[in-house]
Amino acid sequence: MKKLDRKGFTLIELLAVIVILAIIMVIAVPQILNVIENSRSSAWKSNVKMIADGIELGKATSDFSTEKFDINKVCTAASDTSINSNLAKVADISSDDTEVTCAGAGSAIVTVITMQCVYLLGNGNEYTGFKWFALIISILFFVSILITCVNIKEKSTVNVESVSVKQMFKALVQNDQAVAVVVTIVLINASVYITSNLVIYFFKYDFGGADWYNGYTLFNTFGGAVQILSMMVLFPLLRKFMNTMKIFYVSFAMAITGYIVLLILVFTSMSSVFVLFIPAFFIFAANGMLLVLTTIFLANTVDYGELKNNRRDESVIFSMQTFVVKLASGVAALVVSICLSLSHLSSNTDADAAVTTGGSVAGLRMTMTVIPIIGLIIALIYFHKKYILTDKKMEEITKGIKERRN
C-alpha cells in the first residue's frame, strides 16, 4: 500500500472535520434539549397508567352493590409490585440506553483526541506523550468520580437485596433467551473491538506514513460521529418502517458489507483516508444500532424470564450487559496481542518501530477484517437459531403475565 508523506492536516481534511462536528451539533443538541421534555412526558404517562391500573384493580376488589368504593384498596393496588415492576422496566431501559449513548460518545471523543494530545504532550515522542496523557486522564477520572460522590445526595427509599455473582449467573442460566442475547453481545463487541484496537497499528505500519496519526484522528472522528448519529437518528428513522428484528438483520448486513469492502480496500493501492470512510460508515452505523437493539432484546428477556421462572430479574439481567461488554473487550485484546506477536509487530508506535514486512502487514489486514467477519456471521447464525422473542411472541408473553397477575 502506498505510504503517505504529509505534514499535518490538509485544508480539505480540516474542513471535513469541521463539517462533521457541525452536523453532530445541529442534530445532537436539539435531541439533548428534548430529553428533559420527553422525560417529563414519559413520567406523566407512566403515572397515569399506574393510577389507571390501580383503579382497575381497586374495582376488582370492591363490591359496588354492597359497599362504597374503597379508595384504600385502589391505593394499595396502585402500589402493587407488579405495576411498579413495569415502571421499573421502562426506567431500566431508558437509563441503559442513555448509558450506552453516553459511553459511545465518551469513547469516540477519547479516540479522536488521543494521538493529537500524545504528540502535543510528548513533543513528537510517543512514549512521553502517552505517559503524560495517561496521567491526565487518571486525574480527570478521579476528580469526576469524587465530584459525583460528593454531589449525589440521593438516598435509597427501598430495601434492595444485593445480588451475588452466583445468583447473577444462576438467573442468566435459567433464562435461555438472556443467554442468547448475552452471547450475541459478546460476539458482536469482540468483533468490533478487534478492528478498533488494530486500527491504530494499521495506520502506523500500513497506511499513514510519517504523520499517520492525522489520518487516524480523521478516521476516528468520522467513525465516532457516524456511530452516535446512527443511535440517535438512523435507528429511530428505520424504526418507522421496520420492526426491531428486521433492523437487527439489516445492521448485521451493513456491518458485514462494511468489513468486506474494508478487506478489499486494504489490499489495494488506495492512498486516501477518505476512501476508508465508505466501509467506516457501514461498520460504525451498524455498531451504533446494534448497541441499541441488544439493549432492547435484553429488556425483552426480563418479561420472558418472569413468565418462565415466575421471577423478574431486571437488575441481574441488565448488570450482565456491562460485564459481557468488558468480557468482549478482554477477548478482543487477547486476539490483538496474538496478532501483533505472530505478525512480529511491536506495540510501540514510535517511528523507529515502524519497520514491517509484507507478511506482517498481511497478517494485520486479515486479523482486522476476516476475523470480525467470521465473528459477526457466527453471532448472526447463533442469534437467529436461539432468539425467539419476536414482536408477536412478546405480545403473547405480555398477555400471559397479565393473566397470571390477575
Short mmCIF file of C-alpha atoms in Angstrom, two decimals:
data_model
loop_
_atom_site.label_atom_id
_atom_site.label_comp_id
_atom_site.label_asym_id
_atom_site.label_seq_id
_atom_site.Cartn_x
_atom_site.Cartn_y
_atom_site.Cartn_z
CA MET A 1 0.00 0.00 0.00
CA LYS A 2 1.23 3.45 -0.84
CA LYS A 3 2.61 5.42 2.10
CA LEU A 4 1.51 8.98 2.72
CA ASP A 5 4.15 11.62 3.42
CA ARG A 6 2.21 14.56 4.77
CA LYS A 7 2.82 17.27 7.33
CA GLY A 8 -0.33 17.87 9.33
CA PHE A 9 -3.87 18.10 8.03
CA THR A 10 -4.75 19.42 4.60
CA LEU A 11 -7.35 22.16 4.25
CA ILE A 12 -9.89 19.68 2.88
CA GLU A 13 -9.41 17.36 5.86
CA LEU A 14 -9.81 20.20 8.34
CA LEU A 15 -12.98 21.32 6.59
CA ALA A 16 -14.28 17.75 6.67
CA VAL A 17 -13.72 17.53 10.43
CA ILE A 18 -15.45 20.88 10.96
CA VAL A 19 -18.42 19.81 8.84
CA ILE A 20 -18.73 16.52 10.72
CA LEU A 21 -18.66 18.26 14.11
CA ALA A 22 -21.17 20.83 12.87
CA ILE A 23 -23.56 18.10 11.74
CA ILE A 24 -23.28 16.44 15.14
CA MET A 25 -24.04 19.70 16.93
CA VAL A 26 -27.00 20.55 14.70
CA ILE A 27 -28.60 17.15 15.17
CA ALA A 28 -27.46 16.21 18.66
CA VAL A 29 -28.13 19.47 20.54
CA PRO A 30 -31.89 19.56 19.79
CA GLN A 31 -32.10 15.88 20.72
CA ILE A 32 -30.39 16.53 24.04
CA LEU A 33 -32.59 19.54 24.76
CA ASN A 34 -35.68 17.42 24.12
CA VAL A 35 -34.62 14.81 26.65
CA ILE A 36 -35.97 16.83 29.60
CA GLU A 37 -39.35 17.41 27.98
CA ASN A 38 -39.61 13.80 26.85
CA SER A 39 -38.73 12.51 30.30
CA ARG A 40 -41.44 14.69 31.85
CA SER A 41 -43.97 13.43 29.33
CA SER A 42 -42.95 9.82 29.93
CA ALA A 43 -43.17 10.26 33.70
CA TRP A 44 -46.66 11.77 33.36
CA LYS A 45 -47.86 8.94 31.14
CA SER A 46 -46.40 6.34 33.49
CA ASN A 47 -48.12 7.91 36.49
CA VAL A 48 -51.47 7.99 34.68
CA LYS A 49 -51.02 4.36 33.64
CA MET A 50 -50.21 3.37 37.20
CA ILE A 51 -53.30 5.16 38.55
CA ALA A 52 -55.49 3.58 35.87
CA ASP A 53 -54.19 0.10 36.68
CA GLY A 54 -54.73 0.81 40.36
CA ILE A 55 -58.33 1.84 39.76
CA GLU A 56 -58.98 -1.30 37.73
CA LEU A 57 -57.54 -3.49 40.47
CA GLY A 58 -59.46 -1.48 43.05
CA LYS A 59 -62.69 -2.13 41.18
CA ALA A 60 -61.92 -5.82 41.13
CA THR A 61 -61.53 -5.87 44.91
CA SER A 62 -64.60 -3.69 45.70
CA ASP A 63 -68.22 -4.81 45.53
CA PHE A 64 -70.17 -1.73 44.43
CA SER A 65 -73.51 -3.41 45.17
CA THR A 66 -72.81 -3.84 48.89
CA GLU A 67 -70.11 -1.31 49.78
CA LYS A 68 -68.68 2.00 48.79
CA PHE A 69 -65.69 2.19 46.53
CA ASP A 70 -62.70 1.61 48.81
CA ILE A 71 -60.05 4.21 47.97
CA ASN A 72 -57.57 2.44 50.26
CA LYS A 73 -57.78 -0.64 48.06
CA VAL A 74 -57.18 1.49 44.99
CA CYS A 75 -54.08 3.00 46.57
CA THR A 76 -52.89 -0.43 47.64
CA ALA A 77 -53.44 -1.78 44.15
CA ALA A 78 -51.67 1.21 42.59
CA SER A 79 -48.61 0.50 44.69
CA ASP A 80 -48.68 -3.16 43.76
CA THR A 81 -45.24 -4.60 42.95
CA SER A 82 -46.36 -5.91 39.56
CA ILE A 83 -47.28 -2.37 38.43
CA ASN A 84 -44.11 -0.84 39.79
CA SER A 85 -42.08 -3.56 38.11
CA ASN A 86 -43.39 -2.39 34.74
CA LEU A 87 -42.40 1.18 35.54
CA ALA A 88 -39.02 -0.04 36.72
CA LYS A 89 -38.52 -1.85 33.44
CA VAL A 90 -39.20 1.34 31.48
CA ALA A 91 -36.75 3.22 33.69
CA ASP A 92 -34.13 0.50 33.30
CA ILE A 93 -34.36 0.56 29.50
CA SER A 94 -34.24 4.35 29.34
CA SER A 95 -31.33 4.52 31.76
CA ASP A 96 -29.44 1.81 29.92
CA ASP A 97 -29.98 3.47 26.52
CA THR A 98 -28.65 6.72 27.96
CA GLU A 99 -25.66 4.90 29.40
CA VAL A 100 -24.87 3.26 26.07
CA THR A 101 -25.19 6.56 24.18
CA CYS A 102 -23.01 8.48 26.63
CA ALA A 103 -20.44 5.67 26.71
CA GLY A 104 -20.29 5.69 22.92
CA ALA A 105 -19.85 9.46 22.85
CA GLY A 106 -17.13 9.33 25.51
CA SER A 107 -15.27 6.56 23.73
CA ALA A 108 -15.42 8.44 20.42
CA ILE A 109 -14.11 11.65 21.99
CA VAL A 110 -11.16 9.91 23.66
CA THR A 111 -10.30 8.03 20.48
CA VAL A 112 -10.34 11.23 18.42
CA ILE A 113 -8.17 13.34 20.73
CA THR A 114 -5.72 10.68 21.97
CA MET A 115 -3.00 10.76 19.32
CA GLN A 116 -3.14 14.52 18.86
CA CYS A 117 -2.74 15.01 22.63
CA VAL A 118 0.04 12.40 22.76
CA TYR A 119 2.10 14.20 20.13
CA LEU A 120 1.42 17.57 21.70
CA LEU A 121 2.34 16.46 25.23
CA GLY A 122 5.39 14.48 24.13
CA ASN A 123 6.70 16.92 21.51
CA GLY A 124 6.76 14.07 19.00
CA ASN A 125 7.92 11.42 21.49
CA GLU A 126 5.05 8.96 21.81
CA TYR A 127 6.35 7.25 24.95
CA THR A 128 6.48 10.56 26.84
CA GLY A 129 3.18 11.68 25.32
CA PHE A 130 1.32 8.54 26.35
CA LYS A 131 2.77 8.78 29.86
CA TRP A 132 1.51 12.32 30.41
CA PHE A 133 -1.80 11.67 28.63
CA ALA A 134 -2.49 8.64 30.83
CA LEU A 135 -1.66 10.67 33.93
CA ILE A 136 -4.03 13.47 32.92
CA ILE A 137 -6.85 11.01 32.15
CA SER A 138 -6.31 9.31 35.53
CA ILE A 139 -6.54 12.64 37.36
CA LEU A 140 -9.68 13.64 35.44
CA PHE A 141 -11.25 10.27 36.21
CA PHE A 142 -10.52 10.59 39.92
CA VAL A 143 -11.81 14.17 40.09
CA SER A 144 -15.01 13.37 38.18
CA ILE A 145 -15.76 10.38 40.42
CA LEU A 146 -15.06 12.47 43.51
CA ILE A 147 -17.41 15.22 42.31
CA THR A 148 -20.11 12.63 41.60
CA CYS A 149 -19.81 11.01 45.03
CA VAL A 150 -19.84 14.36 46.84
CA ASN A 151 -22.80 15.85 44.97
CA ILE A 152 -25.13 12.87 44.62
CA LYS A 153 -27.39 13.07 47.66
CA GLU A 154 -29.99 10.52 46.58
CA LYS A 155 -30.97 8.05 49.27
CA SER A 156 -32.46 4.64 48.66
CA THR A 157 -36.15 4.50 49.54
CA VAL A 158 -36.47 0.74 49.20
CA ASN A 159 -34.62 -2.20 50.59
CA VAL A 160 -32.80 -3.85 47.70
CA GLU A 161 -31.15 -7.18 48.26
CA SER A 162 -27.60 -7.32 46.96
CA VAL A 163 -27.16 -9.84 44.17
CA SER A 164 -24.18 -12.17 44.37
CA VAL A 165 -22.21 -13.34 41.36
CA LYS A 166 -23.63 -16.83 41.89
CA GLN A 167 -27.20 -15.51 41.81
CA MET A 168 -26.39 -13.46 38.72
CA PHE A 169 -25.19 -16.44 36.71
CA LYS A 170 -27.99 -18.64 38.07
CA ALA A 171 -30.60 -16.16 36.86
CA LEU A 172 -28.85 -15.97 33.49
CA VAL A 173 -28.62 -19.73 33.01
CA GLN A 174 -32.31 -20.18 33.84
CA ASN A 175 -33.24 -17.68 31.13
CA ASP A 176 -32.23 -19.19 27.79
CA GLN A 177 -33.19 -16.03 25.88
CA ALA A 178 -30.96 -13.89 28.08
CA VAL A 179 -28.13 -16.32 27.36
CA ALA A 180 -28.76 -15.97 23.62
CA VAL A 181 -28.60 -12.16 23.79
CA VAL A 182 -25.53 -12.15 26.06
CA VAL A 183 -23.58 -14.50 23.77
CA THR A 184 -24.58 -12.36 20.77
CA ILE A 185 -23.38 -9.20 22.55
CA VAL A 186 -20.02 -10.83 23.29
CA LEU A 187 -19.53 -11.92 19.67
CA ILE A 188 -20.59 -8.54 18.21
CA ASN A 189 -18.48 -6.44 20.55
CA ALA A 190 -15.44 -8.70 20.34
CA SER A 191 -15.55 -8.48 16.54
CA VAL A 192 -15.80 -4.69 16.51
CA TYR A 193 -13.21 -4.24 19.27
CA ILE A 194 -10.68 -6.32 17.35
CA THR A 195 -10.87 -3.86 14.47
CA SER A 196 -10.91 -0.74 16.65
CA ASN A 197 -7.88 -1.96 18.61
CA LEU A 198 -5.91 -2.72 15.45
CA VAL A 199 -6.80 0.43 13.52
CA ILE A 200 -4.04 2.40 15.21
CA TYR A 201 -1.44 -0.18 14.08
CA PHE A 202 -2.96 -0.26 10.61
CA PHE A 203 -2.48 3.48 10.20
CA LYS A 204 1.01 3.37 11.72
CA TYR A 205 2.51 0.36 9.96
CA ASP A 206 0.49 0.09 6.78
CA PHE A 207 -1.23 3.27 5.71
CA GLY A 208 -0.42 6.61 7.25
CA GLY A 209 3.27 7.32 6.67
CA ALA A 210 5.23 9.67 8.93
CA ASP A 211 2.20 11.65 10.08
CA TRP A 212 -0.12 8.66 10.33
CA TYR A 213 -1.85 9.99 13.44
CA ASN A 214 -3.53 12.72 11.37
CA GLY A 215 -5.30 10.15 9.21
CA TYR A 216 -6.05 8.04 12.28
CA THR A 217 -7.66 11.02 14.03
CA LEU A 218 -9.71 11.92 10.96
CA PHE A 219 -10.91 8.34 10.53
CA ASN A 220 -12.00 8.04 14.15
CA THR A 221 -13.69 11.44 14.09
CA PHE A 222 -15.83 10.29 11.19
CA GLY A 223 -16.48 6.86 12.72
CA GLY A 224 -17.44 8.24 16.11
CA ALA A 225 -19.81 10.76 14.55
CA VAL A 226 -21.50 8.10 12.43
CA GLN A 227 -21.92 5.76 15.42
CA ILE A 228 -23.54 8.43 17.59
CA LEU A 229 -25.81 9.67 14.81
CA SER A 230 -26.89 6.13 13.95
CA MET A 231 -28.08 5.64 17.54
CA MET A 232 -29.88 8.99 17.72
CA VAL A 233 -31.15 9.46 14.16
CA LEU A 234 -30.79 6.42 11.88
CA PHE A 235 -32.30 3.88 14.26
CA PRO A 236 -35.43 5.96 15.04
CA LEU A 237 -35.83 6.61 11.32
CA LEU A 238 -35.66 2.93 10.38
CA ARG A 239 -37.97 2.07 13.28
CA LYS A 240 -40.77 3.91 11.47
CA PHE A 241 -40.60 1.39 8.62
CA MET A 242 -39.28 -1.81 10.21
CA ASN A 243 -39.62 -3.79 13.41
CA THR A 244 -36.61 -4.31 15.65
CA MET A 245 -35.80 -7.76 14.27
CA LYS A 246 -35.59 -6.50 10.69
CA ILE A 247 -33.40 -3.58 11.74
CA PHE A 248 -31.18 -6.05 13.60
CA TYR A 249 -30.60 -8.14 10.49
CA VAL A 250 -30.13 -5.02 8.36
CA SER A 251 -27.48 -3.86 10.83
CA PHE A 252 -25.66 -7.18 10.53
CA ALA A 253 -25.78 -6.94 6.73
CA MET A 254 -24.35 -3.41 6.90
CA ALA A 255 -21.52 -4.44 9.23
CA ILE A 256 -20.51 -7.48 7.19
CA THR A 257 -20.71 -5.45 3.96
CA GLY A 258 -18.50 -2.78 5.50
CA TYR A 259 -15.89 -5.34 6.54
CA ILE A 260 -15.87 -6.94 3.09
CA VAL A 261 -15.33 -3.53 1.48
CA LEU A 262 -12.59 -2.78 4.01
CA LEU A 263 -10.90 -6.12 3.25
CA ILE A 264 -10.86 -5.29 -0.46
CA LEU A 265 -9.57 -1.76 0.08
CA VAL A 266 -6.66 -2.66 2.35
CA PHE A 267 -5.23 -4.92 -0.34
CA THR A 268 -5.34 -2.20 -2.99
CA SER A 269 -3.05 0.77 -3.64
CA MET A 270 -5.63 3.13 -2.12
CA SER A 271 -3.90 6.12 -0.53
CA SER A 272 -6.70 8.46 0.61
CA VAL A 273 -8.18 8.19 4.08
CA PHE A 274 -11.48 9.45 2.68
CA VAL A 275 -11.90 6.18 0.75
CA LEU A 276 -11.90 4.38 4.11
CA PHE A 277 -14.96 6.41 5.07
CA ILE A 278 -17.05 4.08 2.88
CA PRO A 279 -16.56 0.90 4.96
CA ALA A 280 -16.34 3.00 8.13
CA PHE A 281 -19.86 4.31 7.57
CA PHE A 282 -21.35 0.83 7.30
CA ILE A 283 -19.40 -0.60 10.24
CA PHE A 284 -19.86 2.27 12.71
CA ALA A 285 -23.50 2.88 11.79
CA ALA A 286 -24.29 -0.81 12.22
CA ASN A 287 -22.45 -0.95 15.53
CA GLY A 288 -24.41 2.03 16.87
CA MET A 289 -27.76 0.46 16.02
CA LEU A 290 -26.69 -2.94 17.35
CA LEU A 291 -25.86 -1.34 20.70
CA VAL A 292 -29.42 -0.04 20.95
CA LEU A 293 -31.03 -3.23 19.67
CA THR A 294 -29.20 -5.59 22.01
CA THR A 295 -30.36 -3.44 24.93
CA ILE A 296 -33.97 -3.74 23.73
CA PHE A 297 -33.65 -7.50 23.28
CA LEU A 298 -32.12 -7.82 26.73
CA ALA A 299 -35.11 -5.96 28.17
CA ASN A 300 -37.46 -8.42 26.44
CA THR A 301 -35.78 -11.33 28.21
CA VAL A 302 -36.89 -9.88 31.57
CA ASP A 303 -40.57 -10.44 30.73
CA TYR A 304 -39.73 -13.84 29.28
CA GLY A 305 -37.92 -14.78 32.47
CA GLU A 306 -40.88 -13.68 34.59
CA LEU A 307 -43.27 -15.85 32.61
CA LYS A 308 -40.93 -18.83 32.57
CA ASN A 309 -39.40 -18.67 36.06
CA ASN A 310 -42.11 -16.61 37.82
CA ARG A 311 -39.46 -14.07 38.83
CA ARG A 312 -38.33 -10.72 37.42
CA ASP A 313 -34.57 -10.21 37.27
CA GLU A 314 -34.17 -6.71 35.83
CA SER A 315 -31.17 -5.75 37.92
CA VAL A 316 -29.44 -9.08 37.31
CA ILE A 317 -30.07 -9.13 33.55
CA PHE A 318 -29.07 -5.53 32.90
CA SER A 319 -25.99 -5.75 35.10
CA MET A 320 -24.81 -8.57 32.86
CA GLN A 321 -24.60 -6.23 29.87
CA THR A 322 -21.71 -4.24 31.30
CA PHE A 323 -19.97 -7.44 32.33
CA VAL A 324 -20.20 -9.07 28.91
CA VAL A 325 -19.05 -5.89 27.13
CA LYS A 326 -15.93 -5.91 29.31
CA LEU A 327 -15.55 -9.62 28.58
CA ALA A 328 -15.71 -8.90 24.85
CA SER A 329 -13.09 -6.19 25.29
CA GLY A 330 -10.80 -8.69 27.02
CA VAL A 331 -11.29 -11.27 24.28
CA ALA A 332 -10.51 -8.66 21.63
CA ALA A 333 -7.37 -7.56 23.50
CA LEU A 334 -6.18 -11.17 23.58
CA VAL A 335 -6.76 -11.61 19.84
CA VAL A 336 -4.95 -8.33 19.12
CA SER A 337 -1.93 -9.30 21.24
CA ILE A 338 -1.71 -12.66 19.47
CA CYS A 339 -1.95 -10.90 16.09
CA LEU A 340 0.84 -8.46 16.97
CA SER A 341 3.02 -11.28 18.25
CA LEU A 342 2.53 -13.58 15.24
CA SER A 343 2.92 -10.69 12.80
CA HIS A 344 6.08 -9.54 14.61
CA LEU A 345 4.62 -6.07 15.05
CA SER A 346 5.69 -4.00 18.03
CA SER A 347 3.04 -2.44 20.25
CA ASN A 348 5.36 0.56 20.30
CA THR A 349 4.12 3.10 17.75
CA ASP A 350 7.29 5.23 17.60
CA ALA A 351 8.70 5.95 14.17
CA ASP A 352 11.70 3.72 14.81
CA ALA A 353 9.41 0.77 15.39
CA ALA A 354 7.55 1.13 12.11
CA VAL A 355 9.58 -1.45 10.23
CA THR A 356 7.41 -4.20 8.84
CA THR A 357 7.45 -6.94 6.26
CA GLY A 358 4.81 -7.86 3.72
CA GLY A 359 3.76 -10.89 5.76
CA SER A 360 3.35 -8.82 8.91
CA VAL A 361 1.15 -6.29 7.17
CA ALA A 362 -0.93 -9.02 5.54
CA GLY A 363 -1.49 -10.65 8.93
CA LEU A 364 -2.61 -7.31 10.36
CA ARG A 365 -5.03 -6.73 7.50
CA MET A 366 -6.54 -10.22 7.74
CA THR A 367 -6.96 -10.07 11.51
CA MET A 368 -8.77 -6.73 11.48
CA THR A 369 -11.18 -7.77 8.72
CA VAL A 370 -11.59 -11.53 8.29
CA ILE A 371 -11.84 -12.47 11.99
CA PRO A 372 -14.55 -9.84 12.66
CA ILE A 373 -16.49 -11.09 9.62
CA ILE A 374 -16.36 -14.64 10.98
CA GLY A 375 -17.38 -13.43 14.44
CA LEU A 376 -20.36 -11.48 13.09
CA ILE A 377 -21.54 -14.40 10.95
CA ILE A 378 -21.36 -16.74 13.97
CA ALA A 379 -23.29 -14.19 16.05
CA LEU A 380 -25.93 -13.87 13.33
CA ILE A 381 -26.43 -17.62 12.96
CA TYR A 382 -26.49 -18.20 16.73
CA PHE A 383 -28.96 -15.38 17.35
CA HIS A 384 -31.25 -16.50 14.52
CA LYS A 385 -31.41 -20.04 15.93
CA LYS A 386 -31.71 -19.21 19.62
CA TYR A 387 -33.64 -15.95 19.96
CA ILE A 388 -37.41 -16.40 19.70
CA LEU A 389 -38.77 -13.18 21.23
CA THR A 390 -40.36 -11.65 18.16
CA ASP A 391 -42.98 -8.89 18.46
CA LYS A 392 -45.75 -11.49 18.22
CA LYS A 393 -44.12 -13.66 20.88
CA MET A 394 -43.71 -10.65 23.19
CA GLU A 395 -47.43 -9.89 22.85
CA GLU A 396 -48.20 -13.44 23.95
CA ILE A 397 -45.78 -13.16 26.89
CA THR A 398 -47.26 -9.83 27.99
CA LYS A 399 -50.75 -11.29 27.82
CA GLY A 400 -49.65 -14.32 29.82
CA ILE A 401 -48.06 -12.16 32.51
CA LYS A 402 -51.22 -10.03 32.83
CA GLU A 403 -53.39 -13.13 33.17
CA ARG A 404 -51.12 -14.56 35.84
CA ARG A 405 -51.15 -11.31 37.83
CA ASN A 406 -54.93 -11.09 37.66
#
